[in-house]
mmCIF file of N, CA and C in Angstrom:
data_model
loop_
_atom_site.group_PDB
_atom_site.id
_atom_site.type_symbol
_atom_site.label_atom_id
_atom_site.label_comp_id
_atom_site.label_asym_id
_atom_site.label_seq_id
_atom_site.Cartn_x
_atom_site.Cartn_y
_atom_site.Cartn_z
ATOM 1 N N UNK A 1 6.188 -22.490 37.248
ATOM 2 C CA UNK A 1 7.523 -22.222 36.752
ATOM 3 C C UNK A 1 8.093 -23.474 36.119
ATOM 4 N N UNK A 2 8.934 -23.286 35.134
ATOM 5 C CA UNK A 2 9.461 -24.289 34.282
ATOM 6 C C UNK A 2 10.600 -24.513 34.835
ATOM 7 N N UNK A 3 11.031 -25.850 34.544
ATOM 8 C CA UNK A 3 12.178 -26.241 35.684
ATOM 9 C C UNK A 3 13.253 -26.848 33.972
ATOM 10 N N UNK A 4 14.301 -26.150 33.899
ATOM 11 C CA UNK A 4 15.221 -25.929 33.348
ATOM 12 C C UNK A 4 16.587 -26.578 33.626
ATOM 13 N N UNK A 5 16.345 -26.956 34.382
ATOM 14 C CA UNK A 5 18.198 -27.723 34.888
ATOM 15 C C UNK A 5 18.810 -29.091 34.246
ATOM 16 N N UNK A 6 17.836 -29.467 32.825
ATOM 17 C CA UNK A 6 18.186 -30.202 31.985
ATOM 18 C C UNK A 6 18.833 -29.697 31.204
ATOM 19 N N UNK A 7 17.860 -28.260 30.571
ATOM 20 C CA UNK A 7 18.763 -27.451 29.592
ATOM 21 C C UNK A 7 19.714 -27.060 30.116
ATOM 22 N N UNK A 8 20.182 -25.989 31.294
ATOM 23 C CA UNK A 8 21.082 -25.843 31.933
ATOM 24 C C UNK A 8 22.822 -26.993 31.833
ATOM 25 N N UNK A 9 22.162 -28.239 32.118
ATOM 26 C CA UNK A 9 23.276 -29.158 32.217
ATOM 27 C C UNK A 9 23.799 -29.513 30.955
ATOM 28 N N UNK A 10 22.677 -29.324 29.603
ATOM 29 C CA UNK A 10 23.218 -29.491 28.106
ATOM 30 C C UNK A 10 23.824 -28.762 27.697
ATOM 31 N N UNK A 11 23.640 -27.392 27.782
ATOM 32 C CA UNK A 11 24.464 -26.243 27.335
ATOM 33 C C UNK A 11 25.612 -26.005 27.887
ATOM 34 N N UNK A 12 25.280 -26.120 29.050
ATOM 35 C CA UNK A 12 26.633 -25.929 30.192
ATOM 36 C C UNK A 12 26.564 -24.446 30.465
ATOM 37 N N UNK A 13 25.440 -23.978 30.864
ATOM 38 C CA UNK A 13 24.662 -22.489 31.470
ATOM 39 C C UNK A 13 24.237 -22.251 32.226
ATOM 40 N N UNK A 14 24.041 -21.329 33.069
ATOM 41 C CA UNK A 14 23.225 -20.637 34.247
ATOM 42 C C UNK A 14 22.104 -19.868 33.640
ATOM 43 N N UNK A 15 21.097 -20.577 33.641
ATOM 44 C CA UNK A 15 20.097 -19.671 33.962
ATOM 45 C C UNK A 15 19.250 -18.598 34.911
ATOM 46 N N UNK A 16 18.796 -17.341 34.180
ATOM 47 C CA UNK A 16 18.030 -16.490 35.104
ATOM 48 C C UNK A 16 16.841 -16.141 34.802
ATOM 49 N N UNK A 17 15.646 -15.834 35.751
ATOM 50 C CA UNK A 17 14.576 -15.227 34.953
ATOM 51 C C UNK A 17 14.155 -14.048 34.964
ATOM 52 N N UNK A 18 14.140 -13.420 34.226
ATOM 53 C CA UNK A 18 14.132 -12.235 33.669
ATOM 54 C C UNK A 18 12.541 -11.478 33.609
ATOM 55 N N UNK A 19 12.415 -10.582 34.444
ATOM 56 C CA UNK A 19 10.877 -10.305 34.335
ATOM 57 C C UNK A 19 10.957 -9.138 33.260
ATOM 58 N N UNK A 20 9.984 -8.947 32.025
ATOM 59 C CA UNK A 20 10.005 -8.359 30.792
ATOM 60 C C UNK A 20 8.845 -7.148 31.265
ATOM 61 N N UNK A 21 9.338 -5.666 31.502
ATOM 62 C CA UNK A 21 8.696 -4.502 31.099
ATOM 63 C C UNK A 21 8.434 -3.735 30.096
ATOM 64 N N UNK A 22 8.636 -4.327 29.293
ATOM 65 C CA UNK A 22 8.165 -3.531 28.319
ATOM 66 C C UNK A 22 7.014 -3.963 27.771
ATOM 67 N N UNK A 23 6.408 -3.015 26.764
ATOM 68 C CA UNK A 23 5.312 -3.627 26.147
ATOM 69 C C UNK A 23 5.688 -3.659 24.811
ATOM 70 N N UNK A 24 4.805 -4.576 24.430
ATOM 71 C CA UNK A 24 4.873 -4.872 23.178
ATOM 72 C C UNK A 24 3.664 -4.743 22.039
ATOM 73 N N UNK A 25 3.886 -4.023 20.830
ATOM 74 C CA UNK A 25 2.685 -3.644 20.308
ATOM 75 C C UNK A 25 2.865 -3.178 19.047
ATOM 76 N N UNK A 26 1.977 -3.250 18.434
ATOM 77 C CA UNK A 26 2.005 -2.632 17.154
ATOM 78 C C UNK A 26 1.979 -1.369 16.999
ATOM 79 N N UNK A 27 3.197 -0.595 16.347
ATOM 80 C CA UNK A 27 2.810 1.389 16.361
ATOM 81 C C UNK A 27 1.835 1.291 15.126
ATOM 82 N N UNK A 28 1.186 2.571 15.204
ATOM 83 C CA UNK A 28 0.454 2.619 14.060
ATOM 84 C C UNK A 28 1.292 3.788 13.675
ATOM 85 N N UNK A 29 1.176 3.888 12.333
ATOM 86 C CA UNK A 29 1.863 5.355 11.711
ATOM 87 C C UNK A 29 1.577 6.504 11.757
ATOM 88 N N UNK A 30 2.156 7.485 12.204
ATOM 89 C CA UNK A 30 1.510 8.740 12.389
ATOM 90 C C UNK A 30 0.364 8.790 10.810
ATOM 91 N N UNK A 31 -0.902 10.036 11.470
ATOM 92 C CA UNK A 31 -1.918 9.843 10.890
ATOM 93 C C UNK A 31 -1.502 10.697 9.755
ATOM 94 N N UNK A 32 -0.542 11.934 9.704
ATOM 95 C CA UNK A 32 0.104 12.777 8.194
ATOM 96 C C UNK A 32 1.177 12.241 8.083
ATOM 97 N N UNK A 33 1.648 11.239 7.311
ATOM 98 C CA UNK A 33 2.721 10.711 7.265
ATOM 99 C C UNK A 33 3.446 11.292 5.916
ATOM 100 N N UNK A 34 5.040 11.406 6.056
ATOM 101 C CA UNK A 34 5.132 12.593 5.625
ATOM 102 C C UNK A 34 5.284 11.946 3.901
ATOM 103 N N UNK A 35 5.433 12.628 3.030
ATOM 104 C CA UNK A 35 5.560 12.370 1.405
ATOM 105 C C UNK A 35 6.982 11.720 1.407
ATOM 106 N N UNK A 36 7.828 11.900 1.845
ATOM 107 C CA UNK A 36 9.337 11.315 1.711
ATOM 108 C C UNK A 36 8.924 10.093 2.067
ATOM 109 N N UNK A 37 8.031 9.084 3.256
ATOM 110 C CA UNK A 37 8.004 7.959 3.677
ATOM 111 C C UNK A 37 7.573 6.908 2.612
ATOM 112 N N UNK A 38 6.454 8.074 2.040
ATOM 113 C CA UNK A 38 5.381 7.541 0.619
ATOM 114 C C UNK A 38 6.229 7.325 -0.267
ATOM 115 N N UNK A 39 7.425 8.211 -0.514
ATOM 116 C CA UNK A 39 7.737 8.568 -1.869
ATOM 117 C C UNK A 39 8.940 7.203 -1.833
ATOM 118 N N UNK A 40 9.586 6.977 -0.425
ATOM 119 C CA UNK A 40 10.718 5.710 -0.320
ATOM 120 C C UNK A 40 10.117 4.133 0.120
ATOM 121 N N UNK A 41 8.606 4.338 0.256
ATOM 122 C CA UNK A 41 8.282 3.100 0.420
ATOM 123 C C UNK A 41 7.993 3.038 -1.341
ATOM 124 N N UNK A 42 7.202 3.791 -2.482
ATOM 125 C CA UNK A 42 7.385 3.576 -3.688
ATOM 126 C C UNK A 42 8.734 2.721 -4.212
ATOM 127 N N UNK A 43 9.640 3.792 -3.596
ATOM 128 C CA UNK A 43 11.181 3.472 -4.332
ATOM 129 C C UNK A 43 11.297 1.924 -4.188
ATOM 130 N N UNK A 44 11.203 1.592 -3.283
ATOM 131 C CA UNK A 44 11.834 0.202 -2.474
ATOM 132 C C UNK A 44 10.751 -0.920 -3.293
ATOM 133 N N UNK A 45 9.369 -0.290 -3.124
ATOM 134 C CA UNK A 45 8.985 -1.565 -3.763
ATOM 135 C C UNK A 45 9.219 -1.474 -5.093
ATOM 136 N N UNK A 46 9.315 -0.554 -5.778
ATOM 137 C CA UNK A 46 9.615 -0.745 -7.287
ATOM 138 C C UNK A 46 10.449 -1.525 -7.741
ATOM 139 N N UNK A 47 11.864 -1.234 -6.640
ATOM 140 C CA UNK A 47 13.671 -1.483 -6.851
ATOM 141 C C UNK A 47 12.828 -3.276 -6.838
ATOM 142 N N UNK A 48 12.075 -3.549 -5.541
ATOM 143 C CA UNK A 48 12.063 -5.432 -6.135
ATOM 144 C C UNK A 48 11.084 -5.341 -6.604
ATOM 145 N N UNK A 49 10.134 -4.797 -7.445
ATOM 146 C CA UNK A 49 9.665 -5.616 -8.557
ATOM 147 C C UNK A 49 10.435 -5.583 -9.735
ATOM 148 N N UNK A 50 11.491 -4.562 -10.129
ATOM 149 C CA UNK A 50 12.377 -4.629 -11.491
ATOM 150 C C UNK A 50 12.970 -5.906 -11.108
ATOM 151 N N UNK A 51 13.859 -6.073 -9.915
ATOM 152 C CA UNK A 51 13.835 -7.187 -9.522
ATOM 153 C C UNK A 51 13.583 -8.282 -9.816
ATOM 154 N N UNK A 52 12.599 -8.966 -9.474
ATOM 155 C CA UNK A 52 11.484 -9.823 -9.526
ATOM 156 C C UNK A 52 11.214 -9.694 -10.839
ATOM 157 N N UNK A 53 11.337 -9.160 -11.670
ATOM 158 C CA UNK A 53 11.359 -9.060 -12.891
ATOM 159 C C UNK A 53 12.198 -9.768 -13.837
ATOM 160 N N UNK A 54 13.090 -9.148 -13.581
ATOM 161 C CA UNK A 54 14.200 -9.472 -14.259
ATOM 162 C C UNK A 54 15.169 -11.054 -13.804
ATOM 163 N N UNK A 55 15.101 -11.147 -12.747
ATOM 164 C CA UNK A 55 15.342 -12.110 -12.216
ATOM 165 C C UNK A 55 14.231 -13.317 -12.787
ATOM 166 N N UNK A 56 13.104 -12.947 -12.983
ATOM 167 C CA UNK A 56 12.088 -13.768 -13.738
ATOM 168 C C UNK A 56 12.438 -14.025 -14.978
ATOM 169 N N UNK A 57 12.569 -13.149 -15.922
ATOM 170 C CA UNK A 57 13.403 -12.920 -17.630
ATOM 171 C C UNK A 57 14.422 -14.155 -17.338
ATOM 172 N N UNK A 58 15.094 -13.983 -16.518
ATOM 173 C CA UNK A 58 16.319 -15.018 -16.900
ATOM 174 C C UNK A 58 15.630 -16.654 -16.325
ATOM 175 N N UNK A 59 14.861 -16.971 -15.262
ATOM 176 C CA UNK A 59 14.518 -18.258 -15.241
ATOM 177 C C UNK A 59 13.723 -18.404 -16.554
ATOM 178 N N UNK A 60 12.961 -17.539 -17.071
ATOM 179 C CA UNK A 60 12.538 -17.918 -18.220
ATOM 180 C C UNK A 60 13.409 -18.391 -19.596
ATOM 181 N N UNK A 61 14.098 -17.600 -19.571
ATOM 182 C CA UNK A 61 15.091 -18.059 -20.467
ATOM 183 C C UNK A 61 15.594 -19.621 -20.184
ATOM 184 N N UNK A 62 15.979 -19.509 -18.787
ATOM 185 C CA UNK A 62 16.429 -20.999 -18.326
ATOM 186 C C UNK A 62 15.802 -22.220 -18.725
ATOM 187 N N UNK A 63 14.558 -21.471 -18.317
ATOM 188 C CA UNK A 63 13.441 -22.874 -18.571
ATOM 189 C C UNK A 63 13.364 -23.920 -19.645
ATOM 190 N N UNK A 64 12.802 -22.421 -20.690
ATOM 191 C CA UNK A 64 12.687 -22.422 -22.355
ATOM 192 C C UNK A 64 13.721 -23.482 -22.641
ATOM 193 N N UNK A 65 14.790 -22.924 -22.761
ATOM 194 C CA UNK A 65 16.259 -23.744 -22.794
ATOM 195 C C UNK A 65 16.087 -25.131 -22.551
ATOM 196 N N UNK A 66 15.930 -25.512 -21.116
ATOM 197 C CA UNK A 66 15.436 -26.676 -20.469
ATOM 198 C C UNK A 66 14.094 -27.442 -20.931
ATOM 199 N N UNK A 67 13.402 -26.916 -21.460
ATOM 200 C CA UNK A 67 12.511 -27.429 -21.978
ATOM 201 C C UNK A 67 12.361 -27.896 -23.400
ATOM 202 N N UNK A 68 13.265 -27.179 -24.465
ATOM 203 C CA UNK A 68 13.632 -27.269 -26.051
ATOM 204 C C UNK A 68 14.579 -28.575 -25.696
ATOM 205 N N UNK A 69 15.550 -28.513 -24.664
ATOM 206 C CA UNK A 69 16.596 -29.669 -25.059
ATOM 207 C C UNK A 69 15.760 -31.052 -24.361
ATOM 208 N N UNK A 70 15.115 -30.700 -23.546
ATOM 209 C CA UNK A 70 14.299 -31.763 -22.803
ATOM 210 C C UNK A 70 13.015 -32.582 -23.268
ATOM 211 N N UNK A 71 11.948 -31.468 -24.216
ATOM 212 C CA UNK A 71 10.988 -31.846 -24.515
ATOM 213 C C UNK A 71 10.304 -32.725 -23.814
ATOM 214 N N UNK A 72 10.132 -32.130 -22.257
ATOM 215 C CA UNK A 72 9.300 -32.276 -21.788
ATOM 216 C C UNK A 72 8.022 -31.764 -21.558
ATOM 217 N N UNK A 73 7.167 -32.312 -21.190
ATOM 218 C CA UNK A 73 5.632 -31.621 -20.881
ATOM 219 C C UNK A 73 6.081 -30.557 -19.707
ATOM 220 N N UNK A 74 6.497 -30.983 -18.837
ATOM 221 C CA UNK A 74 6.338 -30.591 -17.422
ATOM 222 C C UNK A 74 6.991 -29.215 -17.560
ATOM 223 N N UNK A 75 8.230 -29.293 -18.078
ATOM 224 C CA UNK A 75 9.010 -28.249 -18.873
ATOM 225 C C UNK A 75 8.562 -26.820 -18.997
ATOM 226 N N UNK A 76 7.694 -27.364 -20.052
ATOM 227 C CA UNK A 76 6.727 -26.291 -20.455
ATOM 228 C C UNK A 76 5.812 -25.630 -19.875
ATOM 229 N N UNK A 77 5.213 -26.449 -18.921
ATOM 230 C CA UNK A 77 4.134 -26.435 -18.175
ATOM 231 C C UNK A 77 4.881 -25.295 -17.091
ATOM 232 N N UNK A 78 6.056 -25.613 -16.519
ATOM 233 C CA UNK A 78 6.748 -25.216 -15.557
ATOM 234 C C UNK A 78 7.371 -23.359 -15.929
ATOM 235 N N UNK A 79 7.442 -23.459 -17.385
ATOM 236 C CA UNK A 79 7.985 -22.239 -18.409
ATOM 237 C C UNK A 79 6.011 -21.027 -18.436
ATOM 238 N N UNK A 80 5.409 -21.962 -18.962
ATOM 239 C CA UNK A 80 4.122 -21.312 -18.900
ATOM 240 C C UNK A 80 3.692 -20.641 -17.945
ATOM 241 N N UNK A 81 4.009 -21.354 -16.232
ATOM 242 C CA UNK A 81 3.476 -20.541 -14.913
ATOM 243 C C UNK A 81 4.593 -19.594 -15.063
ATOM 244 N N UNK A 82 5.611 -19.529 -14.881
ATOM 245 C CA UNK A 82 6.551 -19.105 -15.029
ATOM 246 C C UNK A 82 6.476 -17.440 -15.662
ATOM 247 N N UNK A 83 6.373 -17.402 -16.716
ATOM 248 C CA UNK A 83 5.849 -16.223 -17.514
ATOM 249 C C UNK A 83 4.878 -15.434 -17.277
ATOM 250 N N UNK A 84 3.992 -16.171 -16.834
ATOM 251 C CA UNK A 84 2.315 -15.496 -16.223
ATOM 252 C C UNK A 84 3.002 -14.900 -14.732
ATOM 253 N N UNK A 85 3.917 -15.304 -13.950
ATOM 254 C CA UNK A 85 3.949 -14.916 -13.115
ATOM 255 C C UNK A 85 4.688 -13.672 -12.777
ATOM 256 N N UNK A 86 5.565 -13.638 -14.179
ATOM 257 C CA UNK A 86 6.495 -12.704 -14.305
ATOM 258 C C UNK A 86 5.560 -11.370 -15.249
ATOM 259 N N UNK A 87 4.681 -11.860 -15.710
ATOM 260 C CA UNK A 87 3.472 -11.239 -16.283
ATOM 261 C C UNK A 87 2.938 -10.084 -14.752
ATOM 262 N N UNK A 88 2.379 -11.043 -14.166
ATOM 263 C CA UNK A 88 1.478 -10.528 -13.350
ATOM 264 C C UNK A 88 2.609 -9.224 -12.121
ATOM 265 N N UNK A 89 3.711 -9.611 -12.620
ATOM 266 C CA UNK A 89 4.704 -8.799 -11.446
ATOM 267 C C UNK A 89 4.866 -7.169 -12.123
ATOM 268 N N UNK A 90 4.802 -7.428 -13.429
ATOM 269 C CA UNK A 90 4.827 -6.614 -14.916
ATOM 270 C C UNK A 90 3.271 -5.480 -14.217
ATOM 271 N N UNK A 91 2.343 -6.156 -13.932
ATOM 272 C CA UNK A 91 1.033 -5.573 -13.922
ATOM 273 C C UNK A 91 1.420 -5.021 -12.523
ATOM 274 N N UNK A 92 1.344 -5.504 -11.643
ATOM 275 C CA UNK A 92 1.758 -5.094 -9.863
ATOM 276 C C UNK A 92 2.749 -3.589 -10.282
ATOM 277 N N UNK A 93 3.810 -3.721 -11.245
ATOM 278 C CA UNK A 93 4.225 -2.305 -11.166
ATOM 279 C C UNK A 93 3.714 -1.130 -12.325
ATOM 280 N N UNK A 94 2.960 -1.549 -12.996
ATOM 281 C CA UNK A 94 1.918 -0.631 -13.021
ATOM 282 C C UNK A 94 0.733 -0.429 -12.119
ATOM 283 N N UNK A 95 0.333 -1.030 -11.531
ATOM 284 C CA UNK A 95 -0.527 -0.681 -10.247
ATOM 285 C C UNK A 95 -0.078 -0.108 -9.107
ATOM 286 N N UNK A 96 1.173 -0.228 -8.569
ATOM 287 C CA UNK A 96 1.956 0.614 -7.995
ATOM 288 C C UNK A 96 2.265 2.205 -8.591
ATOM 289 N N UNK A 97 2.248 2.802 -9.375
ATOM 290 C CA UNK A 97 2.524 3.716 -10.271
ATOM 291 C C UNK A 97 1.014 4.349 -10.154
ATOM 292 N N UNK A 98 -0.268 3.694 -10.457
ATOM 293 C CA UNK A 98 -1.680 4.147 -9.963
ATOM 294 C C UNK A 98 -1.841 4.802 -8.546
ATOM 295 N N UNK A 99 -1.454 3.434 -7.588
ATOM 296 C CA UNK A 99 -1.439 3.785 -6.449
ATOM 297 C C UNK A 99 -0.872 5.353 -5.903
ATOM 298 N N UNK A 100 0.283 5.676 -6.942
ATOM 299 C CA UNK A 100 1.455 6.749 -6.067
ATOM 300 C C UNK A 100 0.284 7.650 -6.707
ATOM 301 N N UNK A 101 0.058 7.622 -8.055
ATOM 302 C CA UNK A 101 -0.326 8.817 -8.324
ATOM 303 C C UNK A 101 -1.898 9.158 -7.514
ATOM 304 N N UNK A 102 -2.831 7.960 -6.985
ATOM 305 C CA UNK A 102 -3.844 8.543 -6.193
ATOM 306 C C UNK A 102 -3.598 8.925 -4.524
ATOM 307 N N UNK A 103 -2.484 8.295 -4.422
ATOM 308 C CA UNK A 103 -2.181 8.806 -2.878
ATOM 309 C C UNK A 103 -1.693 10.328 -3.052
ATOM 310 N N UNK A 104 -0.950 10.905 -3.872
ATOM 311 C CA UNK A 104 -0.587 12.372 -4.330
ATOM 312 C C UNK A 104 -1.691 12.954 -4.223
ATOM 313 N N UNK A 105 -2.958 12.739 -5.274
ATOM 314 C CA UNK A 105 -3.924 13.739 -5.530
ATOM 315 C C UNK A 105 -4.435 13.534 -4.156
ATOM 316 N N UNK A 106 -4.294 12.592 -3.565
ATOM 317 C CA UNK A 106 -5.611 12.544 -2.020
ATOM 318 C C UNK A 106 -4.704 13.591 -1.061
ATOM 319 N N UNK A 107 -3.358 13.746 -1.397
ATOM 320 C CA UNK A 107 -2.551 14.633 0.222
ATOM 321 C C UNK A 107 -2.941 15.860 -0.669
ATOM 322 N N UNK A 108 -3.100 15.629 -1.880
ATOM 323 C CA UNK A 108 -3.686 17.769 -2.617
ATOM 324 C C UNK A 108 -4.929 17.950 -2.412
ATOM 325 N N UNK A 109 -5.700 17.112 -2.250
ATOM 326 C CA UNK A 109 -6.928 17.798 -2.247
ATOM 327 C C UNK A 109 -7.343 17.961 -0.454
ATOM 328 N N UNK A 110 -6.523 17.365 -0.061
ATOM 329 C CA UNK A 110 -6.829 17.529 1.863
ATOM 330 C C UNK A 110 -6.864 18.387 2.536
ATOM 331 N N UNK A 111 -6.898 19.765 1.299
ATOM 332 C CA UNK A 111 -7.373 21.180 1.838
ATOM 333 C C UNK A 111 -8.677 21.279 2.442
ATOM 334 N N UNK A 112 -9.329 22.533 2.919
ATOM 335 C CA UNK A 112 -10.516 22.526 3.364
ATOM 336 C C UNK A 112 -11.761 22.876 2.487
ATOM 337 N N UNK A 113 -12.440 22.025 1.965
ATOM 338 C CA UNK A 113 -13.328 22.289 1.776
ATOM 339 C C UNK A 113 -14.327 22.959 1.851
ATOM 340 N N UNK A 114 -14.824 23.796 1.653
ATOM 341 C CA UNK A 114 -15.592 24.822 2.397
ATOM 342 C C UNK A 114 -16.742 25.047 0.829
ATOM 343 N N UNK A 115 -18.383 24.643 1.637
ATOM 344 C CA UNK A 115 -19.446 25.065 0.431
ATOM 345 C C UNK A 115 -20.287 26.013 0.841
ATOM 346 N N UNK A 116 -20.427 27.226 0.154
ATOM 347 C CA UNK A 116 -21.073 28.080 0.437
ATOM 348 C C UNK A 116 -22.512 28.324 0.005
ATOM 349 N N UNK A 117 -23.417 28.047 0.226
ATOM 350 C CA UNK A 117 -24.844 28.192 -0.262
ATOM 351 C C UNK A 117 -25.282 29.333 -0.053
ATOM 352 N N UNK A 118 -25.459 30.573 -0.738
ATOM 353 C CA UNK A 118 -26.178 31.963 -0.496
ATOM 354 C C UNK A 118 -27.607 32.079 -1.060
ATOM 355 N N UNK A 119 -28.669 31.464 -0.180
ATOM 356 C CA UNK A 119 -29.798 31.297 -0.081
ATOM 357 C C UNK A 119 -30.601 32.845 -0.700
ATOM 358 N N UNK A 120 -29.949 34.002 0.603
ATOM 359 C CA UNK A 120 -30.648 35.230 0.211
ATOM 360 C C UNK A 120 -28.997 36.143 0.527
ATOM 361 N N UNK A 121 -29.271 36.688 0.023
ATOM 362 C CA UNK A 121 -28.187 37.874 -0.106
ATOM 363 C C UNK A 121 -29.220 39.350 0.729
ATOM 364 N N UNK A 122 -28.849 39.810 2.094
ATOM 365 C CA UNK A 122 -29.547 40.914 1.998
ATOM 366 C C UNK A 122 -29.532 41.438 3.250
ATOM 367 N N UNK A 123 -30.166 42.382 3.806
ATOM 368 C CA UNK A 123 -30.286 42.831 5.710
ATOM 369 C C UNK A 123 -31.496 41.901 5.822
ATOM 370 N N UNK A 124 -31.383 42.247 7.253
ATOM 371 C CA UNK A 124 -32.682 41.540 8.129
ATOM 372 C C UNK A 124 -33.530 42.114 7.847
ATOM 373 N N UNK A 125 -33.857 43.167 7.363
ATOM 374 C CA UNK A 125 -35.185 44.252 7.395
ATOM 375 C C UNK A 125 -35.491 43.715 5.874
ATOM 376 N N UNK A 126 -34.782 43.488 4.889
ATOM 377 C CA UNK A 126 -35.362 42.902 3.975
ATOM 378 C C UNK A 126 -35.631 41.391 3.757
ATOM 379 N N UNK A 127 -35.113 40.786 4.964
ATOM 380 C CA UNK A 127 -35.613 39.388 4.816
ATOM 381 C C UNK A 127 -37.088 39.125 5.187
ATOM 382 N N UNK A 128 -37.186 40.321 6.607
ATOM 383 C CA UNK A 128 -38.510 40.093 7.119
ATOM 384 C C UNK A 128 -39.707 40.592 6.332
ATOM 385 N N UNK A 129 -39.514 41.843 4.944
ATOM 386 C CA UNK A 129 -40.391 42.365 4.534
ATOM 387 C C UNK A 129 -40.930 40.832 3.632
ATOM 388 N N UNK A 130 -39.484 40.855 2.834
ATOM 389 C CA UNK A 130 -40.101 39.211 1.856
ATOM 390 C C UNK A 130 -40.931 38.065 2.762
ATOM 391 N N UNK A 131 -40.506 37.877 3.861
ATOM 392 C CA UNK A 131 -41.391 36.998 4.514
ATOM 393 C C UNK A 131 -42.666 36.984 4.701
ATOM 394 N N UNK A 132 -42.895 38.592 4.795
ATOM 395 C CA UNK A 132 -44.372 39.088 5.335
ATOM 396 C C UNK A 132 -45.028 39.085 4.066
ATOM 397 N N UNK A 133 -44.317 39.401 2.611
ATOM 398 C CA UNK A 133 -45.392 39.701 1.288
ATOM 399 C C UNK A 133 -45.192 38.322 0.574
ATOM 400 N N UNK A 134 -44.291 37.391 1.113
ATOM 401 C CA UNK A 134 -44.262 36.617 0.178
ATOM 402 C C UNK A 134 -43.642 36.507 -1.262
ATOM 403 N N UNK A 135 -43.216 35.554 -2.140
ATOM 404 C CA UNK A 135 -42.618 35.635 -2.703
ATOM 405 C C UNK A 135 -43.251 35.905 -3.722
ATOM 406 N N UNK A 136 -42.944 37.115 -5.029
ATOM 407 C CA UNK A 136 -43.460 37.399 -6.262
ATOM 408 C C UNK A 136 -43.868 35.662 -6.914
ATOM 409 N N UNK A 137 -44.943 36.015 -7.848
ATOM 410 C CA UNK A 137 -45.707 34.712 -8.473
ATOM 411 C C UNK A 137 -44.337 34.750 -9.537
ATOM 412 N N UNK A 138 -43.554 35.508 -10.379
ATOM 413 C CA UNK A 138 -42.452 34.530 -11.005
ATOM 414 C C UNK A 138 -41.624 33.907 -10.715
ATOM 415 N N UNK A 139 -41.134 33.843 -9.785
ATOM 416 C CA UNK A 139 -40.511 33.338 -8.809
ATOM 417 C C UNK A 139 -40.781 32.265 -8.334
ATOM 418 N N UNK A 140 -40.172 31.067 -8.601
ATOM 419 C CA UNK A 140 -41.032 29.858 -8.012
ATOM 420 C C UNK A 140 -39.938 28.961 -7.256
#
């Protein structure tokens, strides 16, 4: 046990110790999670990448600015990542937009599958005759 009556005397507190029941853990998400969860985790990340976007547009602008009156290297250098990054945020929400549309087709097609192979079509009395004569020579 940790002996506390330093902190105690700094704060000017009573301490207690507290025994913790609960557990603690990671939930996992239910395994059909419903389309509204899909459809507002889309929303949310979209809302910050326009975001992140746009908020990017204007340091760029800033930069540029800062860099024409400055003519510095670094400037530029600093304007260049800058753009690529606001680039690459540009690409993330088109890949988001991929994403929605293959998570859609995967909850449509999660019907049942079902393949039917009809080998012979027929009664038992005619399966057993074909068995016994064998199959005609065109037939291969």
């Amino acid at each position: 046990m940790a002996d506390f009556t330093e902190l105690e005397k700094t704060f000017d507190v009573a301490s207690e110790i507290v025994a913790d029941t609960k557990k603690v853990g990671i939930q996992k998400p239910p395994k059909d999670r419903d389309k509204t969860d899909i459809r507002n985790d889309y929303e949310y990340t979209r809302g910050n990448l326009y975001s992140i976007i746009e908020k990017g547009q204007e340091a760029i602008d800033g930069i540029l600015e800062l860099a024409q009156e400055s003519e510095m290297p670094r400037a530029y250098e600093v304007a260049g990542q800058l753009i690529k990054s606001v680039s690459d945020a540009t690409d993330k929400l088109m890949d988001l937009q991929k994403k929605l549309k293959d998570v859609n087709e995967e909850q449509q097609s999660k019907g049942p599958n079902t393949v039917n192979n009809a080998l012979f079509v027929g009664s038992t009395a005619e399966l057993a005759k074909l068995l016994k004569t064998g199959l005609p020579k065109d037939n291969k």
